Amino acid sequence: MDVYEDPATWKPEPVRPRRQLIPQFLASVVFFPVFCGVFAAVFAVLLAIGLFTEALAIVSDRYERAFLRMMDRTAGRLLPLASWCVTWPELRHEGDTAFYRARVDKVVGNWTKRASAPAEPKKPKPPVECEIPLRAYRGVGGGYVAEVALAQGWELRPSDVRREVRLWWSAAS
């Protein structure tokens, strides 16, 4: 862990009370399908606009950059709306450190497997950076993510541990 970080932020998040999680889960069950429908509709509209304006994009690079910036901004505003949702595993395993340890081990192991894969010709290079979201390590804290990642060859990047832990594959350099 880096010295510039407050060690208190690397600890597990406090256990959320069940009386708070159950209504959040029920609201998630209703909200998330509606959210997916809205996201799909917005994506379809942007895709349709993009198809009709492809002729303009051929002529004007500025238009294409502006359209891509608008798409990024739209997705950037929509995606955080679902961050408050509670999933069934989160509801069932809130406060269960063994579950979150296994989850972190699996997530970091998958990223390690992807990053350590040999580069294939004419294929994208393996990822050298990753972000582990808070949802994966809520019950064990960012400190455990750092332990597991450092043991597997990752290096820490400046992170907001209350949202995500950013890692960099050190073997890539």
mmCIF file of N, CA and C in Angstrom, residues 4-54:
data_model
loop_
_atom_site.group_PDB
_atom_site.id
_atom_site.type_symbol
_atom_site.label_atom_id
_atom_site.label_comp_id
_atom_site.label_asym_id
_atom_site.label_seq_id
_atom_site.Cartn_x
_atom_site.Cartn_y
_atom_site.Cartn_z
ATOM 1 N N TYR A 4 0.767 7.482 0.905
ATOM 2 C CA TYR A 4 -0.101 8.643 0.819
ATOM 3 C C TYR A 4 -1.551 8.321 1.168
ATOM 4 N N GLU A 5 -1.893 7.068 1.239
ATOM 5 C CA GLU A 5 -3.265 6.682 1.549
ATOM 6 C C GLU A 5 -3.469 6.565 3.050
ATOM 7 N N ASP A 6 -4.628 6.942 3.509
ATOM 8 C CA ASP A 6 -5.007 6.779 4.906
ATOM 9 C C ASP A 6 -5.327 5.308 5.143
ATOM 10 N N PRO A 7 -4.646 4.645 6.091
ATOM 11 C CA PRO A 7 -4.883 3.212 6.309
ATOM 12 C C PRO A 7 -6.327 2.884 6.676
ATOM 13 N N ALA A 8 -7.048 3.834 7.239
ATOM 14 C CA ALA A 8 -8.442 3.572 7.623
ATOM 15 C C ALA A 8 -9.322 3.337 6.393
ATOM 16 N N THR A 9 -8.950 3.912 5.255
ATOM 17 C CA THR A 9 -9.773 3.730 4.059
ATOM 18 C C THR A 9 -9.582 2.353 3.443
ATOM 19 N N TRP A 10 -8.538 1.630 3.814
ATOM 20 C CA TRP A 10 -8.266 0.324 3.236
ATOM 21 C C TRP A 10 -8.958 -0.797 4.013
ATOM 22 N N LYS A 11 -9.716 -0.437 5.044
ATOM 23 C CA LYS A 11 -10.435 -1.426 5.846
ATOM 24 C C LYS A 11 -11.776 -1.744 5.206
ATOM 25 N N PRO A 12 -12.419 -2.836 5.638
ATOM 26 C CA PRO A 12 -13.735 -3.177 5.069
ATOM 27 C C PRO A 12 -14.770 -2.084 5.334
ATOM 28 N N GLU A 13 -15.715 -1.993 4.441
ATOM 29 C CA GLU A 13 -16.828 -1.074 4.622
ATOM 30 C C GLU A 13 -17.698 -1.589 5.772
ATOM 31 N N PRO A 14 -18.356 -0.697 6.491
ATOM 32 C CA PRO A 14 -19.237 -1.168 7.564
ATOM 33 C C PRO A 14 -20.375 -2.016 6.999
ATOM 34 N N VAL A 15 -20.785 -2.988 7.779
ATOM 35 C CA VAL A 15 -21.871 -3.877 7.348
ATOM 36 C C VAL A 15 -23.162 -3.069 7.295
ATOM 37 N N ARG A 16 -23.846 -3.176 6.169
ATOM 38 C CA ARG A 16 -25.107 -2.462 6.010
ATOM 39 C C ARG A 16 -26.216 -3.255 6.701
ATOM 40 N N PRO A 17 -27.124 -2.579 7.399
ATOM 41 C CA PRO A 17 -28.200 -3.309 8.084
ATOM 42 C C PRO A 17 -29.149 -3.965 7.085
ATOM 43 N N ARG A 18 -29.636 -5.114 7.469
ATOM 44 C CA ARG A 18 -30.529 -5.881 6.598
ATOM 45 C C ARG A 18 -31.810 -5.107 6.291
ATOM 46 N N ARG A 19 -32.277 -4.331 7.263
ATOM 47 C CA ARG A 19 -33.512 -3.561 7.054
ATOM 48 C C ARG A 19 -33.319 -2.483 5.977
ATOM 49 N N GLN A 20 -32.080 -2.117 5.693
ATOM 50 C CA GLN A 20 -31.792 -1.174 4.615
ATOM 51 C C GLN A 20 -31.626 -1.923 3.293
ATOM 52 N N LEU A 21 -31.026 -3.107 3.339
ATOM 53 C CA LEU A 21 -30.729 -3.845 2.106
ATOM 54 C C LEU A 21 -31.972 -4.444 1.448
ATOM 55 N N ILE A 22 -32.910 -4.922 2.246
ATOM 56 C CA ILE A 22 -34.095 -5.576 1.670
ATOM 57 C C ILE A 22 -34.900 -4.597 0.808
ATOM 58 N N PRO A 23 -35.243 -3.394 1.299
ATOM 59 C CA PRO A 23 -35.951 -2.470 0.398
ATOM 60 C C PRO A 23 -35.110 -2.052 -0.809
ATOM 61 N N GLN A 24 -33.799 -1.915 -0.607
ATOM 62 C CA GLN A 24 -32.930 -1.567 -1.736
ATOM 63 C C GLN A 24 -32.920 -2.686 -2.774
ATOM 64 N N PHE A 25 -32.893 -3.939 -2.312
ATOM 65 C CA PHE A 25 -32.920 -5.073 -3.231
ATOM 66 C C PHE A 25 -34.250 -5.110 -3.986
ATOM 67 N N LEU A 26 -35.359 -4.914 -3.282
ATOM 68 C CA LEU A 26 -36.672 -4.926 -3.941
ATOM 69 C C LEU A 26 -36.784 -3.787 -4.955
ATOM 70 N N ALA A 27 -36.263 -2.628 -4.603
ATOM 71 C CA ALA A 27 -36.260 -1.509 -5.554
ATOM 72 C C ALA A 27 -35.359 -1.827 -6.751
ATOM 73 N N SER A 28 -34.269 -2.535 -6.504
ATOM 74 C CA SER A 28 -33.364 -2.928 -7.592
ATOM 75 C C SER A 28 -34.050 -3.888 -8.554
ATOM 76 N N VAL A 29 -34.840 -4.801 -8.004
ATOM 77 C CA VAL A 29 -35.551 -5.777 -8.844
ATOM 78 C C VAL A 29 -36.521 -5.062 -9.776
ATOM 79 N N VAL A 30 -37.120 -3.981 -9.306
ATOM 80 C CA VAL A 30 -38.048 -3.221 -10.141
ATOM 81 C C VAL A 30 -37.289 -2.260 -11.058
ATOM 82 N N PHE A 31 -36.308 -1.554 -10.498
ATOM 83 C CA PHE A 31 -35.617 -0.489 -11.236
ATOM 84 C C PHE A 31 -34.693 -1.020 -12.317
ATOM 85 N N PHE A 32 -33.940 -2.077 -12.052
ATOM 86 C CA PHE A 32 -32.902 -2.499 -12.979
ATOM 87 C C PHE A 32 -33.442 -2.918 -14.352
ATOM 88 N N PRO A 33 -34.534 -3.705 -14.438
ATOM 89 C CA PRO A 33 -35.059 -3.999 -15.788
ATOM 90 C C PRO A 33 -35.522 -2.743 -16.528
ATOM 91 N N VAL A 34 -36.117 -1.799 -15.810
ATOM 92 C CA VAL A 34 -36.529 -0.540 -16.439
ATOM 93 C C VAL A 34 -35.292 0.221 -16.914
ATOM 94 N N PHE A 35 -34.270 0.250 -16.073
ATOM 95 C CA PHE A 35 -33.018 0.920 -16.432
ATOM 96 C C PHE A 35 -32.404 0.291 -17.678
ATOM 97 N N CYS A 36 -32.385 -1.035 -17.732
ATOM 98 C CA CYS A 36 -31.835 -1.714 -18.918
ATOM 99 C C CYS A 36 -32.624 -1.364 -20.166
ATOM 100 N N GLY A 37 -33.949 -1.292 -20.047
ATOM 101 C CA GLY A 37 -34.783 -0.905 -21.182
ATOM 102 C C GLY A 37 -34.495 0.510 -21.645
ATOM 103 N N VAL A 38 -34.358 1.433 -20.698
ATOM 104 C CA VAL A 38 -34.049 2.826 -21.040
ATOM 105 C C VAL A 38 -32.669 2.909 -21.681
ATOM 106 N N PHE A 39 -31.691 2.183 -21.120
ATOM 107 C CA PHE A 39 -30.350 2.200 -21.673
ATOM 108 C C PHE A 39 -30.345 1.642 -23.097
ATOM 109 N N ALA A 40 -31.076 0.552 -23.317
ATOM 110 C CA ALA A 40 -31.153 -0.030 -24.663
ATOM 111 C C ALA A 40 -31.832 0.940 -25.638
ATOM 112 N N ALA A 41 -32.874 1.624 -25.184
ATOM 113 C CA ALA A 41 -33.565 2.585 -26.050
ATOM 114 C C ALA A 41 -32.658 3.761 -26.398
ATOM 115 N N VAL A 42 -31.934 4.280 -25.400
ATOM 116 C CA VAL A 42 -31.002 5.389 -25.664
ATOM 117 C C VAL A 42 -29.908 4.941 -26.625
ATOM 118 N N PHE A 43 -29.396 3.732 -26.415
ATOM 119 C CA PHE A 43 -28.368 3.213 -27.315
ATOM 120 C C PHE A 43 -28.911 3.066 -28.735
ATOM 121 N N ALA A 44 -30.137 2.556 -28.876
ATOM 122 C CA ALA A 44 -30.733 2.394 -30.202
ATOM 123 C C ALA A 44 -30.927 3.745 -30.887
ATOM 124 N N VAL A 45 -31.368 4.751 -30.138
ATOM 125 C CA VAL A 45 -31.563 6.080 -30.715
ATOM 126 C C VAL A 45 -30.220 6.659 -31.168
ATOM 127 N N LEU A 46 -29.206 6.547 -30.315
ATOM 128 C CA LEU A 46 -27.893 7.054 -30.702
ATOM 129 C C LEU A 46 -27.326 6.300 -31.897
ATOM 130 N N LEU A 47 -27.557 5.003 -31.960
ATOM 131 C CA LEU A 47 -27.094 4.214 -33.100
ATOM 132 C C LEU A 47 -27.820 4.632 -34.376
ATOM 133 N N ALA A 48 -29.123 4.851 -34.271
ATOM 134 C CA ALA A 48 -29.895 5.278 -35.441
ATOM 135 C C ALA A 48 -29.426 6.649 -35.927
ATOM 136 N N ILE A 49 -29.213 7.555 -34.993
ATOM 137 C CA ILE A 49 -28.709 8.882 -35.380
ATOM 138 C C ILE A 49 -27.334 8.745 -36.031
ATOM 139 N N GLY A 50 -26.508 7.877 -35.467
ATOM 140 C CA GLY A 50 -25.171 7.658 -36.027
ATOM 141 C C GLY A 50 -25.215 7.089 -37.432
ATOM 142 N N LEU A 51 -26.147 6.175 -37.678
ATOM 143 C CA LEU A 51 -26.252 5.599 -39.019
ATOM 144 C C LEU A 51 -26.710 6.637 -40.043
ATOM 145 N N PHE A 52 -27.668 7.475 -39.645
ATOM 146 C CA PHE A 52 -28.165 8.487 -40.579
ATOM 147 C C PHE A 52 -27.151 9.591 -40.827
ATOM 148 N N THR A 53 -26.293 9.830 -39.891
ATOM 149 C CA THR A 53 -25.334 10.926 -40.056
ATOM 150 C C THR A 53 -23.943 10.435 -40.449
ATOM 151 N N GLU A 54 -23.845 9.196 -40.830
ATOM 152 C CA GLU A 54 -22.540 8.651 -41.235
ATOM 153 C C GLU A 54 -21.959 9.423 -42.421
#
